[in-house]
Amino acid sequence: MRFEVLMADTAERFLCEPHQSVLDSMERLNRQDIPVGCRGGGCGVCKVQITHGEYLRRRMSRAHISAADEVAGIGLACCVIPLTNLTLSVVVGPNVPPPQLGAREHS
Amino acid sequence: MALSAVLRPGHVCLRVLDLDAAIVHYRDRLGLQETDRDEQGRVYFKGWDEQDWFSVVLREADSPGMDYLGFRVLNEDHLARYEEALRAFGCQVERIPAGELRHCGERVRFDSPTGHWFELYASKDCKGNGLGRLNPNPWPEGLKGMQPSRFDHCLIYGDDLDGTVRLFREVLAFDLTEQIMEGDLMVGAFLTCSNKAHDIAIIRHPEKGRFHHASFLLGTWEEVLRAADLISMHDISLDIGPTRHGITRGRTIYFFDPSGNRNEVFCGDYTWYPDHQPITWTTDQLGRAIFFHDRKLNENFLSVVT
């Protein structure tokens, strides 16, 4: 069964394939609703706040997602597998600072 | 023959979130050979042409990244001398007993101004490359995956770049082969203890102790393209490539292990000698320095670390 993801901030919606992570499904649709990093739960780039719905979690780096975060519905979209329709928003993580190399390009 | 008493990057210990998934990745996809497991659950690997028993150690943990990078040194005398010099530099230094990593002799572990942990060791059991040393064949049959011949180098990210560069140059006698400069500020350093364009690279970054990638050597550009095929065939998380770096001239592809640690396989750099002068890249040309064909910076490549 496919479930719908609603991006709370933009009201954009997309469908998730069964047993696939939110980020996987988004990338397969060539969408860019959520920033993509390592896709393995390690880098913290795709952090989201889930406000509605049920989901499974794959193991995520404790450096980015604490036990309290998990309870609060914060997760990495590459590790979140929907069990119902989900509503979520992107968390711009203070723990993903731009490297000085990249920062200079924008200045 | 190495050009300094530090011979080479000899092992990297990586943390992974799911050991079983990581074993499939490093053994069957990347194509390292599994050579041992220990009572702590750590798994040991080597590239097919490495003589030493292991060069990669995986450990399951709750966050990915690099525990430490170890360099083999010429002998026990040099190990003791480096230990003293590291203490004089101000590093925290400890001796890890022989056998703590299976097949490895005593290790001198030390920290660095960027918050990374490194090790030196003088002995490790010889596993060999399976070809023998008497009238050997050129390569072994039955290899899996991308088939890198060896672990080659790591790129790390940290805050006190100048301090760690000073540590490697002044204490361990590494040469600076290439540097990235923002005016007078060094933002990237490529360092070697050998004839290679880099044995370790360091990028300036606000956080301490971050890991960008571990790199493995292939023989040809065709093998890099074959690695790219395998990445798609097995739906491995691709970062960027195949492409060429301006820095080091490497022909390369980057991808992630199942826990988000970045790997590189690459071929081709140049031969460094200690009488050479370093190459300088300026940040206004950073696009071509990093990706010579695109000539554009890639946000993920620069900012995604474990």
PDB file of N, CA, C and O in Angstrom, chain A residues 24 28 36-45 59-64 94-102 104-106, chain B residues 17 60-64 182 185 187 203-205 207 210 235 237-238 256 258-260 283 286 297 299-300 302-305:
ATOM      1  N   ASP A  24      13.799   7.961  -0.073  1.00  0.00           N
ATOM      2  CA  ASP A  24      13.876   7.113  -1.269  1.00  0.00           C
ATOM      3  C   ASP A  24      12.742   7.424  -2.229  1.00  0.00           C
ATOM      4  O   ASP A  24      12.955   7.620  -3.431  1.00  0.00           O
ATOM      5  N   ARG A  28      12.932   9.071  -6.003  1.00  0.00           N
ATOM      6  CA  ARG A  28      12.468   8.340  -7.177  1.00  0.00           C
ATOM      7  C   ARG A  28      11.491   9.172  -8.008  1.00  0.00           C
ATOM      8  O   ARG A  28      11.301   8.931  -9.193  1.00  0.00           O
ATOM      9  N   VAL A  36      18.965  15.942   0.571  1.00  0.00           N
ATOM     10  CA  VAL A  36      19.490  14.574   0.527  1.00  0.00           C
ATOM     11  C   VAL A  36      20.963  14.582   0.917  1.00  0.00           C
ATOM     12  O   VAL A  36      21.741  15.392   0.410  1.00  0.00           O
ATOM     13  N   GLY A  37      21.333  13.681   1.815  1.00  0.00           N
ATOM     14  CA  GLY A  37      22.743  13.541   2.194  1.00  0.00           C
ATOM     15  C   GLY A  37      23.246  12.155   1.875  1.00  0.00           C
ATOM     16  O   GLY A  37      23.282  11.751   0.717  1.00  0.00           O
ATOM     17  N   CYS A  38      23.596  11.394   2.931  1.00  0.00           N
ATOM     18  CA  CYS A  38      24.226  10.080   2.731  1.00  0.00           C
ATOM     19  C   CYS A  38      23.225   8.972   2.448  1.00  0.00           C
ATOM     20  O   CYS A  38      23.598   7.903   1.978  1.00  0.00           O
ATOM     21  N   ARG A  39      21.968   9.168   2.796  1.00  0.00           N
ATOM     22  CA  ARG A  39      20.897   8.175   2.629  1.00  0.00           C
ATOM     23  C   ARG A  39      21.046   6.957   3.548  1.00  0.00           C
ATOM     24  O   ARG A  39      20.405   5.939   3.335  1.00  0.00           O
ATOM     25  N   GLY A  40      21.914   7.067   4.546  1.00  0.00           N
ATOM     26  CA  GLY A  40      22.153   5.913   5.409  1.00  0.00           C
ATOM     27  C   GLY A  40      21.952   6.181   6.891  1.00  0.00           C
ATOM     28  O   GLY A  40      22.368   5.389   7.723  1.00  0.00           O
ATOM     29  N   GLY A  41      21.370   7.322   7.234  1.00  0.00           N
ATOM     30  CA  GLY A  41      21.152   7.625   8.653  1.00  0.00           C
ATOM     31  C   GLY A  41      22.375   8.157   9.361  1.00  0.00           C
ATOM     32  O   GLY A  41      22.401   8.216  10.588  1.00  0.00           O
ATOM     33  N   GLY A  42      23.382   8.560   8.600  1.00  0.00           N
ATOM     34  CA  GLY A  42      24.643   8.944   9.226  1.00  0.00           C
ATOM     35  C   GLY A  42      24.933  10.422   9.307  1.00  0.00           C
ATOM     36  O   GLY A  42      25.574  10.873  10.251  1.00  0.00           O
ATOM     37  N   CYS A  43      24.480  11.205   8.314  1.00  0.00           N
ATOM     38  CA  CYS A  43      24.981  12.581   8.207  1.00  0.00           C
ATOM     39  C   CYS A  43      24.023  13.624   8.773  1.00  0.00           C
ATOM     40  O   CYS A  43      24.443  14.750   9.046  1.00  0.00           O
ATOM     41  N   GLY A  44      22.752  13.294   8.933  1.00  0.00           N
ATOM     42  CA  GLY A  44      21.805  14.221   9.558  1.00  0.00           C
ATOM     43  C   GLY A  44      21.206  15.269   8.639  1.00  0.00           C
ATOM     44  O   GLY A  44      20.411  16.106   9.090  1.00  0.00           O
ATOM     45  N   VAL A  45      21.533  15.237   7.360  1.00  0.00           N
ATOM     46  CA  VAL A  45      21.089  16.298   6.443  1.00  0.00           C
ATOM     47  C   VAL A  45      19.574  16.271   6.203  1.00  0.00           C
ATOM     48  O   VAL A  45      18.947  17.314   6.033  1.00  0.00           O
ATOM     49  N   ARG A  59      17.770   2.371  12.026  1.00  0.00           N
ATOM     50  CA  ARG A  59      18.723   2.941  12.980  1.00  0.00           C
ATOM     51  C   ARG A  59      19.355   4.217  12.410  1.00  0.00           C
ATOM     52  O   ARG A  59      19.778   4.246  11.264  1.00  0.00           O
ATOM     53  N   MET A  60      19.381   5.254  13.244  1.00  0.00           N
ATOM     54  CA  MET A  60      19.925   6.556  12.828  1.00  0.00           C
ATOM     55  C   MET A  60      21.051   6.949  13.764  1.00  0.00           C
ATOM     56  O   MET A  60      21.082   6.546  14.920  1.00  0.00           O
ATOM     57  N   SER A  61      21.960   7.787  13.288  1.00  0.00           N
ATOM     58  CA  SER A  61      23.101   8.205  14.101  1.00  0.00           C
ATOM     59  C   SER A  61      22.630   8.974  15.329  1.00  0.00           C
ATOM     60  O   SER A  61      21.911   9.964  15.215  1.00  0.00           O
ATOM     61  N   ARG A  62      23.095   8.544  16.511  1.00  0.00           N
ATOM     62  CA  ARG A  62      22.797   9.254  17.758  1.00  0.00           C
ATOM     63  C   ARG A  62      23.469  10.639  17.783  1.00  0.00           C
ATOM     64  O   ARG A  62      23.130  11.485  18.596  1.00  0.00           O
ATOM     65  N   ALA A  63      24.433  10.837  16.904  1.00  0.00           N
ATOM     66  CA  ALA A  63      25.046  12.161  16.819  1.00  0.00           C
ATOM     67  C   ALA A  63      24.049  13.183  16.277  1.00  0.00           C
ATOM     68  O   ALA A  63      24.219  14.387  16.461  1.00  0.00           O
ATOM     69  N   HIS A  64      22.996  12.702  15.612  1.00  0.00           N
ATOM     70  CA  HIS A  64      22.030  13.621  15.004  1.00  0.00           C
ATOM     71  C   HIS A  64      20.623  13.469  15.562  1.00  0.00           C
ATOM     72  O   HIS A  64      19.861  14.434  15.571  1.00  0.00           O
ATOM     73  N   PRO A  94      20.933  22.781  13.142  1.00  0.00           N
ATOM     74  CA  PRO A  94      22.109  23.569  13.514  1.00  0.00           C
ATOM     75  C   PRO A  94      23.350  22.683  13.590  1.00  0.00           C
ATOM     76  O   PRO A  94      24.459  23.170  13.620  1.00  0.00           O
ATOM     77  N   ASN A  95      23.141  21.358  13.613  1.00  0.00           N
ATOM     78  CA  ASN A  95      24.291  20.450  13.685  1.00  0.00           C
ATOM     79  C   ASN A  95      24.802  20.068  12.302  1.00  0.00           C
ATOM     80  O   ASN A  95      25.574  19.151  12.147  1.00  0.00           O
ATOM     81  N   VAL A  96      24.364  20.759  11.268  1.00  0.00           N
ATOM     82  CA  VAL A  96      24.919  20.539   9.936  1.00  0.00           C
ATOM     83  C   VAL A  96      25.437  21.871   9.408  1.00  0.00           C
ATOM     84  O   VAL A  96      24.907  22.433   8.460  1.00  0.00           O
ATOM     85  N   PRO A  97      26.454  22.405  10.054  1.00  0.00           N
ATOM     86  CA  PRO A  97      26.956  23.700   9.612  1.00  0.00           C
ATOM     87  C   PRO A  97      27.620  23.577   8.257  1.00  0.00           C
ATOM     88  O   PRO A  97      28.207  22.534   7.957  1.00  0.00           O
ATOM     89  N   PRO A  98      27.494  24.603   7.433  1.00  0.00           N
ATOM     90  CA  PRO A  98      28.185  24.542   6.155  1.00  0.00           C
ATOM     91  C   PRO A  98      29.692  24.566   6.398  1.00  0.00           C
ATOM     92  O   PRO A  98      30.151  25.264   7.292  1.00  0.00           O
ATOM     93  N   PRO A  99      30.446  23.799   5.638  1.00  0.00           N
ATOM     94  CA  PRO A  99      31.895  23.871   5.799  1.00  0.00           C
ATOM     95  C   PRO A  99      32.387  25.228   5.326  1.00  0.00           C
ATOM     96  O   PRO A  99      31.712  25.895   4.547  1.00  0.00           O
ATOM     97  N   GLN A 100      33.543  25.611   5.774  1.00  0.00           N
ATOM     98  CA  GLN A 100      34.039  26.937   5.420  1.00  0.00           C
ATOM     99  C   GLN A 100      34.281  27.062   3.924  1.00  0.00           C
ATOM    100  O   GLN A 100      34.139  28.128   3.355  1.00  0.00           O
ATOM    101  N   LEU A 101      34.606  25.934   3.297  1.00  0.00           N
ATOM    102  CA  LEU A 101      34.807  25.966   1.851  1.00  0.00           C
ATOM    103  C   LEU A 101      33.537  26.380   1.138  1.00  0.00           C
ATOM    104  O   LEU A 101      33.546  27.253   0.291  1.00  0.00           O
ATOM    105  N   GLY A 102      32.427  25.716   1.498  1.00  0.00           N
ATOM    106  CA  GLY A 102      31.161  25.991   0.841  1.00  0.00           C
ATOM    107  C   GLY A 102      30.662  27.379   1.183  1.00  0.00           C
ATOM    108  O   GLY A 102      30.126  28.095   0.352  1.00  0.00           O
ATOM    109  N   ARG A 104      32.190  30.051   1.733  1.00  0.00           N
ATOM    110  CA  ARG A 104      32.858  31.135   1.015  1.00  0.00           C
ATOM    111  C   ARG A 104      32.259  31.359  -0.369  1.00  0.00           C
ATOM    112  O   ARG A 104      32.227  32.471  -0.861  1.00  0.00           O
ATOM    113  N   GLU A 105      31.787  30.278  -0.973  1.00  0.00           N
ATOM    114  CA  GLU A 105      31.234  30.398  -2.318  1.00  0.00           C
ATOM    115  C   GLU A 105      30.012  31.301  -2.342  1.00  0.00           C
ATOM    116  O   GLU A 105      29.747  31.962  -3.321  1.00  0.00           O
ATOM    117  N   HIS A 106      29.271  31.307  -1.235  1.00  0.00           N
ATOM    118  CA  HIS A 106      28.030  32.071  -1.223  1.00  0.00           C
ATOM    119  C   HIS A 106      28.257  33.517  -0.822  1.00  0.00           C
ATOM    120  O   HIS A 106      27.375  34.334  -0.937  1.00  0.00           O
TER     121      HIS A 106
ATOM    122  N   LEU B  17      26.370   1.539  11.706  1.00  0.00           N
ATOM    123  CA  LEU B  17      25.128   1.376  12.459  1.00  0.00           C
ATOM    124  C   LEU B  17      24.621  -0.057  12.413  1.00  0.00           C
ATOM    125  O   LEU B  17      23.973  -0.523  13.347  1.00  0.00           O
ATOM    126  N   GLU B  60      30.384  -1.995  15.171  1.00  0.00           N
ATOM    127  CA  GLU B  60      29.005  -1.495  15.256  1.00  0.00           C
ATOM    128  C   GLU B  60      28.900  -0.508  16.407  1.00  0.00           C
ATOM    129  O   GLU B  60      29.418  -0.756  17.498  1.00  0.00           O
ATOM    130  N   ALA B  61      28.226   0.613  16.152  1.00  0.00           N
ATOM    131  CA  ALA B  61      28.100   1.671  17.159  1.00  0.00           C
ATOM    132  C   ALA B  61      26.827   2.454  16.866  1.00  0.00           C
ATOM    133  O   ALA B  61      26.166   2.236  15.851  1.00  0.00           O
ATOM    134  N   ASP B  62      26.477   3.398  17.758  1.00  0.00           N
ATOM    135  CA  ASP B  62      25.223   4.135  17.548  1.00  0.00           C
ATOM    136  C   ASP B  62      25.391   5.397  16.705  1.00  0.00           C
ATOM    137  O   ASP B  62      24.422   6.096  16.426  1.00  0.00           O
ATOM    138  N   SER B  63      26.631   5.690  16.310  1.00  0.00           N
ATOM    139  CA  SER B  63      26.834   6.765  15.333  1.00  0.00           C
ATOM    140  C   SER B  63      27.990   6.367  14.420  1.00  0.00           C
ATOM    141  O   SER B  63      28.985   5.819  14.892  1.00  0.00           O
ATOM    142  N   PRO B  64      27.869   6.618  13.105  1.00  0.00           N
ATOM    143  CA  PRO B  64      28.950   6.265  12.196  1.00  0.00           C
ATOM    144  C   PRO B  64      30.097   7.269  12.297  1.00  0.00           C
ATOM    145  O   PRO B  64      30.003   8.259  13.009  1.00  0.00           O
ATOM    146  N   GLU B 182      42.441  30.395   0.977  1.00  0.00           N
ATOM    147  CA  GLU B 182      41.498  31.520   0.919  1.00  0.00           C
ATOM    148  C   GLU B 182      42.313  32.722   1.379  1.00  0.00           C
ATOM    149  O   GLU B 182      42.447  32.966   2.579  1.00  0.00           O
ATOM    150  N   LEU B 185      44.649  32.199   4.387  1.00  0.00           N
ATOM    151  CA  LEU B 185      44.125  31.133   5.241  1.00  0.00           C
ATOM    152  C   LEU B 185      44.115  29.803   4.494  1.00  0.00           C
ATOM    153  O   LEU B 185      43.509  29.689   3.426  1.00  0.00           O
ATOM    154  N   VAL B 187      42.636  26.399   3.842  1.00  0.00           N
ATOM    155  CA  VAL B 187      41.352  25.741   4.132  1.00  0.00           C
ATOM    156  C   VAL B 187      41.370  24.267   3.766  1.00  0.00           C
ATOM    157  O   VAL B 187      40.484  23.520   4.154  1.00  0.00           O
ATOM    158  N   ILE B 203      40.378  19.113   5.647  1.00  0.00           N
ATOM    159  CA  ILE B 203      39.638  20.314   5.251  1.00  0.00           C
ATOM    160  C   ILE B 203      39.200  21.048   6.515  1.00  0.00           C
ATOM    161  O   ILE B 203      38.761  20.420   7.484  1.00  0.00           O
ATOM    162  N   ARG B 204      39.313  22.367   6.485  1.00  0.00           N
ATOM    163  CA  ARG B 204      38.893  23.185   7.627  1.00  0.00           C
ATOM    164  C   ARG B 204      37.369  23.175   7.726  1.00  0.00           C
ATOM    165  O   ARG B 204      36.672  23.349   6.719  1.00  0.00           O
ATOM    166  N   HIS B 205      36.858  23.013   8.928  1.00  0.00           N
ATOM    167  CA  HIS B 205      35.425  22.781   9.154  1.00  0.00           C
ATOM    168  C   HIS B 205      35.139  23.170  10.603  1.00  0.00           C
ATOM    169  O   HIS B 205      35.983  22.948  11.465  1.00  0.00           O
ATOM    170  N   GLU B 207      33.390  21.931  13.017  1.00  0.00           N
ATOM    171  CA  GLU B 207      33.327  20.894  14.054  1.00  0.00           C
ATOM    172  C   GLU B 207      34.622  20.091  14.093  1.00  0.00           C
ATOM    173  O   GLU B 207      35.261  19.892  13.070  1.00  0.00           O
ATOM    174  N   ARG B 210      35.519  15.227  12.349  1.00  0.00           N
ATOM    175  CA  ARG B 210      34.582  14.657  11.380  1.00  0.00           C
ATOM    176  C   ARG B 210      35.335  13.897  10.288  1.00  0.00           C
ATOM    177  O   ARG B 210      36.503  14.150  10.003  1.00  0.00           O
ATOM    178  N   ASP B 235      22.178  -0.486  -6.296  1.00  0.00           N
ATOM    179  CA  ASP B 235      21.440   0.617  -5.687  1.00  0.00           C
ATOM    180  C   ASP B 235      22.177   1.195  -4.466  1.00  0.00           C
ATOM    181  O   ASP B 235      21.581   1.509  -3.441  1.00  0.00           O
ATOM    182  N   SER B 237      24.131   4.075  -2.451  1.00  0.00           N
ATOM    183  CA  SER B 237      23.951   5.531  -2.394  1.00  0.00           C
ATOM    184  C   SER B 237      25.142   6.227  -3.049  1.00  0.00           C
ATOM    185  O   SER B 237      26.264   6.188  -2.546  1.00  0.00           O
ATOM    186  N   LEU B 238      24.873   6.870  -4.193  1.00  0.00           N
ATOM    187  CA  LEU B 238      25.925   7.568  -4.954  1.00  0.00           C
ATOM    188  C   LEU B 238      26.085   8.978  -4.417  1.00  0.00           C
ATOM    189  O   LEU B 238      25.099   9.663  -4.156  1.00  0.00           O
ATOM    190  N   PHE B 256      28.353   6.047  -0.604  1.00  0.00           N
ATOM    191  CA  PHE B 256      28.228   5.910   0.848  1.00  0.00           C
ATOM    192  C   PHE B 256      28.024   4.444   1.231  1.00  0.00           C
ATOM    193  O   PHE B 256      27.331   3.695   0.534  1.00  0.00           O
ATOM    194  N   PRO B 258      26.284   1.708   3.970  1.00  0.00           N
ATOM    195  CA  PRO B 258      24.877   1.743   4.425  1.00  0.00           C
ATOM    196  C   PRO B 258      24.655   2.568   5.696  1.00  0.00           C
ATOM    197  O   PRO B 258      23.504   2.852   6.048  1.00  0.00           O
ATOM    198  N   SER B 259      25.724   2.983   6.379  1.00  0.00           N
ATOM    199  CA  SER B 259      25.595   3.846   7.557  1.00  0.00           C
ATOM    200  C   SER B 259      25.913   5.297   7.255  1.00  0.00           C
ATOM    201  O   SER B 259      25.928   6.126   8.166  1.00  0.00           O
ATOM    202  N   GLY B 260      26.220   5.603   6.001  1.00  0.00           N
ATOM    203  CA  GLY B 260      26.475   6.993   5.633  1.00  0.00           C
ATOM    204  C   GLY B 260      27.925   7.415   5.671  1.00  0.00           C
ATOM    205  O   GLY B 260      28.229   8.589   5.465  1.00  0.00           O
ATOM    206  N   THR B 283      40.538  29.573  -3.618  1.00  0.00           N
ATOM    207  CA  THR B 283      39.117  29.245  -3.460  1.00  0.00           C
ATOM    208  C   THR B 283      38.250  29.859  -4.564  1.00  0.00           C
ATOM    209  O   THR B 283      37.142  29.391  -4.796  1.00  0.00           O
ATOM    210  N   LEU B 286      37.753  27.032  -6.836  1.00  0.00           N
ATOM    211  CA  LEU B 286      37.543  25.809  -6.074  1.00  0.00           C
ATOM    212  C   LEU B 286      36.726  24.775  -6.851  1.00  0.00           C
ATOM    213  O   LEU B 286      36.922  23.572  -6.695  1.00  0.00           O
ATOM    214  N   LEU B 297      30.915  23.619  -7.509  1.00  0.00           N
ATOM    215  CA  LEU B 297      30.925  23.021  -6.184  1.00  0.00           C
ATOM    216  C   LEU B 297      29.663  22.209  -5.990  1.00  0.00           C
ATOM    217  O   LEU B 297      28.610  22.525  -6.532  1.00  0.00           O
ATOM    218  N   GLU B 299      27.272  20.895  -3.051  1.00  0.00           N
ATOM    219  CA  GLU B 299      26.984  21.129  -1.627  1.00  0.00           C
ATOM    220  C   GLU B 299      27.109  19.851  -0.806  1.00  0.00           C
ATOM    221  O   GLU B 299      27.697  19.837   0.271  1.00  0.00           O
ATOM    222  N   ASN B 300      26.564  18.750  -1.340  1.00  0.00           N
ATOM    223  CA  ASN B 300      26.629  17.491  -0.594  1.00  0.00           C
ATOM    224  C   ASN B 300      28.060  17.020  -0.392  1.00  0.00           C
ATOM    225  O   ASN B 300      28.438  16.573   0.682  1.00  0.00           O
ATOM    226  N   LEU B 302      30.671  18.719  -0.215  1.00  0.00           N
ATOM    227  CA  LEU B 302      31.390  19.565   0.743  1.00  0.00           C
ATOM    228  C   LEU B 302      30.879  19.432   2.161  1.00  0.00           C
ATOM    229  O   LEU B 302      31.646  19.527   3.105  1.00  0.00           O
ATOM    230  N   SER B 303      29.574  19.207   2.325  1.00  0.00           N
ATOM    231  CA  SER B 303      29.011  19.367   3.670  1.00  0.00           C
ATOM    232  C   SER B 303      28.571  18.074   4.340  1.00  0.00           C
ATOM    233  O   SER B 303      28.348  18.067   5.538  1.00  0.00           O
ATOM    234  N   VAL B 304      28.447  16.974   3.594  1.00  0.00           N
ATOM    235  CA  VAL B 304      27.969  15.738   4.210  1.00  0.00           C
ATOM    236  C   VAL B 304      29.153  14.972   4.791  1.00  0.00           C
ATOM    237  O   VAL B 304      30.033  14.525   4.067  1.00  0.00           O
ATOM    238  N   VAL B 305      29.170  14.857   6.112  1.00  0.00           N
ATOM    239  CA  VAL B 305      30.236  14.137   6.805  1.00  0.00           C
ATOM    240  C   VAL B 305      29.646  13.302   7.927  1.00  0.00           C
ATOM    241  O   VAL B 305      28.508  13.517   8.351  1.00  0.00           O
TER     242      VAL B 305
END
